[in-house]
């Protein structure tokens, strides 16, 4: 809705410029060198389940229930539905539909000799025994083992890589043996050919 038309102010403004005088009023300098101001009309018949909220920078109030369903307010920050963020090195959060914030705390291995790593939530486990805990598709699971580890073993891990490595080692050893036999034979043939040539020459 146009509320004012000024024909005398525009000389101090650049043609085409626009600005706001308050949250509900915006003005522009037209090509005719006139300032025209518009005031936003708010819907008075707004039906809210919750109370209407006045938000800084917006002219019209917003329903509390509509706002809370579209965003999550958490730790003085606002996030949109589906957005994920890292709260700290051990906590990941996400904004769920309905304005619900869900945070998951990373559970670290239980170590005999934990070695802290800067910038990481979990320490490096050193020692003879440790228990690793991880979140899987089926829920929380514990893995036990020995040695040094930063993460649980991969799901469905098996011994196929080790079998492949053993077979490859055997193949390499077999190839070396065959090459040695061929080398010996070729040397033997070379010697006998040399002796034959010497006999023929004499």
CSV table of C-alpha atoms in Angstrom, one decimal:
chain,number,residue,atom,x,y,z
A,1,UNK,CA,0.0,0.0,0.0
A,2,UNK,CA,1.4,3.4,-1.0
A,3,UNK,CA,1.4,5.7,2.0
A,4,UNK,CA,3.5,8.8,0.8
A,5,UNK,CA,4.6,10.3,-2.5
A,6,UNK,CA,7.3,13.0,-2.1
A,7,UNK,CA,8.5,15.0,-5.1
A,8,UNK,CA,11.1,17.1,-3.3
A,9,UNK,CA,13.4,14.6,-1.5
A,10,UNK,CA,14.6,12.6,-4.4
A,11,UNK,CA,17.4,15.0,-5.4
A,12,UNK,CA,19.5,13.8,-2.5
A,13,UNK,CA,19.0,10.2,-3.3
A,14,UNK,CA,20.3,8.2,-6.3
A,15,UNK,CA,17.6,7.3,-8.8
A,16,UNK,CA,16.4,3.7,-8.3
A,17,UNK,CA,17.7,3.5,-4.7
A,18,UNK,CA,15.5,1.9,-2.1
A,19,UNK,CA,15.6,1.9,1.7
A,20,UNK,CA,13.6,1.0,4.8
A,21,UNK,CA,12.4,3.6,7.3
A,22,UNK,CA,11.2,0.9,9.7
A,23,UNK,CA,10.3,-2.8,9.7
A,24,UNK,CA,7.1,-2.2,7.8
A,25,UNK,CA,7.9,0.8,5.6
A,26,UNK,CA,10.1,0.8,2.5
A,27,UNK,CA,10.8,3.7,0.1
A,28,UNK,CA,12.3,4.1,-3.3
A,29,UNK,CA,13.5,6.9,-5.5
A,30,UNK,CA,11.7,6.5,-8.9
A,31,UNK,CA,13.0,7.5,-12.3
A,32,UNK,CA,10.6,10.6,-12.1
A,33,UNK,CA,12.7,11.8,-9.2
A,34,UNK,CA,9.9,11.1,-6.7
A,35,UNK,CA,10.2,9.2,-3.4
A,36,UNK,CA,7.4,6.7,-3.0
A,37,UNK,CA,7.0,4.9,0.3
A,38,UNK,CA,5.1,1.6,0.8
A,39,UNK,CA,3.7,0.2,4.0
A,40,UNK,CA,3.3,-3.6,4.3
A,41,UNK,CA,-0.1,-4.7,5.4
A,42,UNK,CA,-0.3,-7.5,7.9
A,43,UNK,CA,-3.0,-10.2,8.0
A,44,UNK,CA,-5.2,-9.4,11.0
A,45,UNK,CA,-7.1,-12.7,10.8
A,46,UNK,CA,-4.0,-14.8,11.4
A,47,UNK,CA,-4.9,-18.1,13.1
A,48,UNK,CA,-2.2,-19.4,15.4
A,49,UNK,CA,-2.1,-22.5,17.5
A,50,UNK,CA,0.5,-20.7,19.6
A,51,UNK,CA,0.9,-17.0,20.3
A,52,UNK,CA,2.0,-14.6,17.5
A,53,UNK,CA,5.6,-13.6,17.8
A,54,UNK,CA,7.1,-10.3,16.7
A,55,UNK,CA,10.5,-10.9,15.2
A,56,UNK,CA,13.1,-8.1,14.7
A,57,UNK,CA,13.4,-7.2,11.0
A,58,UNK,CA,10.0,-8.5,10.1
A,59,UNK,CA,6.9,-6.3,9.9
A,60,UNK,CA,4.2,-8.9,10.5
A,61,UNK,CA,4.0,-11.3,13.5
A,62,UNK,CA,4.8,-15.0,12.9
A,63,UNK,CA,2.9,-17.8,14.5
A,64,UNK,CA,4.9,-19.5,17.3
A,65,UNK,CA,3.9,-23.0,16.1
A,66,UNK,CA,4.8,-22.3,12.4
A,67,UNK,CA,8.2,-20.9,13.4
A,68,UNK,CA,9.0,-23.7,15.7
A,69,UNK,CA,8.2,-26.3,13.1
A,70,UNK,CA,10.5,-24.8,10.5
A,71,UNK,CA,13.6,-24.1,12.6
A,72,UNK,CA,15.4,-25.3,15.7
A,73,UNK,CA,16.7,-22.9,18.3
A,74,UNK,CA,19.7,-24.3,20.1
A,75,UNK,CA,22.5,-22.7,22.1
A,76,UNK,CA,21.6,-19.1,20.9
A,77,UNK,CA,21.6,-20.2,17.2
A,78,UNK,CA,18.8,-21.0,14.8
A,79,UNK,CA,19.0,-24.0,12.4
A,80,UNK,CA,16.7,-25.1,9.6
A,81,UNK,CA,15.0,-28.5,9.5
A,82,UNK,CA,17.5,-31.1,8.2
A,83,UNK,CA,20.6,-29.1,9.1
A,84,UNK,CA,23.4,-30.8,10.9
A,85,UNK,CA,26.2,-29.3,12.9
A,86,UNK,CA,29.0,-30.3,15.2
A,87,UNK,CA,28.5,-28.9,18.7
A,88,UNK,CA,31.9,-30.0,19.9
A,89,UNK,CA,34.5,-32.7,19.1
A,90,UNK,CA,32.3,-35.4,20.7
A,91,UNK,CA,28.7,-34.1,19.9
A,92,UNK,CA,26.9,-34.0,16.5
A,93,UNK,CA,23.4,-32.4,16.4
A,94,UNK,CA,20.6,-32.2,13.8
A,95,UNK,CA,17.4,-30.2,13.5
A,96,UNK,CA,14.4,-32.5,13.1
A,97,UNK,CA,10.9,-31.7,11.9
A,98,UNK,CA,8.8,-30.0,14.5
A,99,UNK,CA,11.7,-27.9,15.7
A,100,UNK,CA,13.2,-30.7,17.7
A,101,UNK,CA,17.0,-30.8,18.2
A,102,UNK,CA,18.6,-34.2,18.4
A,103,UNK,CA,22.2,-34.5,19.6
A,104,UNK,CA,24.3,-37.6,19.7
A,105,UNK,CA,27.4,-38.0,21.9
A,106,UNK,CA,30.2,-40.1,20.4
A,107,UNK,CA,31.1,-43.0,22.7
A,108,UNK,CA,34.8,-43.6,22.9
A,109,UNK,CA,36.7,-46.9,23.3
A,110,UNK,CA,37.4,-48.0,26.9
A,111,UNK,CA,41.2,-48.1,27.0
A,112,UNK,CA,43.8,-49.3,29.3
A,113,UNK,CA,46.3,-46.8,28.0
A,114,UNK,CA,44.4,-43.9,26.3
A,115,UNK,CA,46.5,-41.5,24.2
A,116,UNK,CA,44.7,-38.2,23.6
A,117,UNK,CA,44.7,-36.7,20.1
A,118,UNK,CA,44.2,-33.0,19.6
A,119,UNK,CA,41.1,-32.1,17.7
A,120,UNK,CA,39.6,-35.7,18.1
A,121,UNK,CA,37.0,-36.8,20.5
A,122,UNK,CA,38.3,-40.3,21.2
A,123,UNK,CA,41.9,-41.1,22.3
A,124,UNK,CA,44.1,-43.6,20.6
A,125,UNK,CA,43.9,-46.9,22.4
A,126,UNK,CA,47.2,-48.6,23.3
A,127,UNK,CA,47.7,-51.7,25.3
A,128,UNK,CA,46.8,-55.4,25.4
A,129,UNK,CA,43.1,-55.0,25.8
A,130,UNK,CA,40.5,-52.5,24.8
A,131,UNK,CA,36.8,-52.4,24.1
A,132,UNK,CA,35.5,-50.4,21.2
A,133,UNK,CA,31.9,-49.1,21.1
A,134,UNK,CA,30.2,-47.9,18.0
A,135,UNK,CA,26.8,-47.0,16.7
A,136,UNK,CA,25.8,-49.4,13.9
A,137,UNK,CA,22.6,-49.9,11.9
A,138,UNK,CA,21.4,-52.3,14.6
A,139,UNK,CA,22.2,-49.9,17.5
A,140,UNK,CA,25.1,-49.6,19.9
A,141,UNK,CA,27.6,-52.5,19.7
A,142,UNK,CA,30.8,-53.3,21.5
A,143,UNK,CA,33.9,-54.8,19.9
A,144,UNK,CA,36.8,-56.3,21.8
A,145,UNK,CA,40.3,-56.8,20.6
A,146,UNK,CA,44.0,-56.1,21.2
A,147,UNK,CA,46.6,-53.8,19.7
A,148,UNK,CA,46.1,-50.2,18.7
A,149,UNK,CA,43.0,-48.8,17.2
A,150,UNK,CA,41.0,-45.6,16.6
A,151,UNK,CA,37.8,-47.2,15.2
A,152,UNK,CA,35.9,-50.4,15.5
A,153,UNK,CA,36.5,-53.1,12.9
A,154,UNK,CA,34.5,-52.7,9.7
A,155,UNK,CA,31.1,-54.5,9.8
A,156,UNK,CA,31.1,-57.9,8.0
A,157,UNK,CA,34.9,-58.0,8.0
A,158,UNK,CA,36.4,-61.4,7.0
A,159,UNK,CA,39.6,-63.1,6.3
A,160,UNK,CA,39.4,-62.8,2.5
A,161,UNK,CA,42.2,-60.1,2.3
A,162,UNK,CA,44.5,-62.3,4.3
A,163,UNK,CA,43.8,-65.3,2.2
A,164,UNK,CA,44.4,-63.2,-1.0
A,165,UNK,CA,47.7,-62.0,0.4
A,166,UNK,CA,48.9,-65.5,1.3
A,167,UNK,CA,47.9,-66.8,-2.2
A,168,UNK,CA,49.8,-63.9,-3.8
A,169,UNK,CA,52.9,-64.7,-1.7
A,170,UNK,CA,52.8,-68.4,-2.7
A,171,UNK,CA,52.4,-67.4,-6.4
A,172,UNK,CA,55.5,-65.1,-6.1
A,173,UNK,CA,57.6,-67.8,-4.4
A,174,UNK,CA,56.5,-70.3,-7.1
A,175,UNK,CA,57.4,-67.9,-9.9
A,176,UNK,CA,60.9,-67.3,-8.4
A,177,UNK,CA,61.4,-71.1,-8.2
A,178,UNK,CA,60.4,-71.6,-11.8
A,179,UNK,CA,62.7,-68.7,-12.9
A,180,UNK,CA,65.6,-70.3,-11.0
A,181,UNK,CA,65.0,-73.7,-12.7
A,182,UNK,CA,64.8,-72.0,-16.1
A,183,UNK,CA,68.0,-70.1,-15.4
A,184,UNK,CA,69.9,-73.3,-14.4
A,185,UNK,CA,68.7,-75.1,-17.5
A,186,UNK,CA,69.7,-72.3,-19.8
A,187,UNK,CA,73.2,-72.2,-18.1
A,188,UNK,CA,73.5,-76.0,-18.5
A,189,UNK,CA,72.5,-75.8,-22.2
A,190,UNK,CA,75.0,-73.0,-22.7
A,191,UNK,CA,77.8,-75.0,-21.2
A,192,UNK,CA,77.0,-78.1,-23.2
A,193,UNK,CA,76.8,-76.0,-26.4
A,194,UNK,CA,80.2,-74.5,-25.6
A,195,UNK,CA,81.8,-77.9,-25.1
A,196,UNK,CA,80.3,-79.1,-28.4
A,197,UNK,CA,81.8,-76.2,-30.2
A,198,UNK,CA,85.2,-76.9,-28.7
A,199,UNK,CA,85.0,-80.5,-29.8
A,200,UNK,CA,84.0,-79.5,-33.3
A,201,UNK,CA,86.8,-77.0,-33.4
A,202,UNK,CA,89.5,-79.5,-32.4
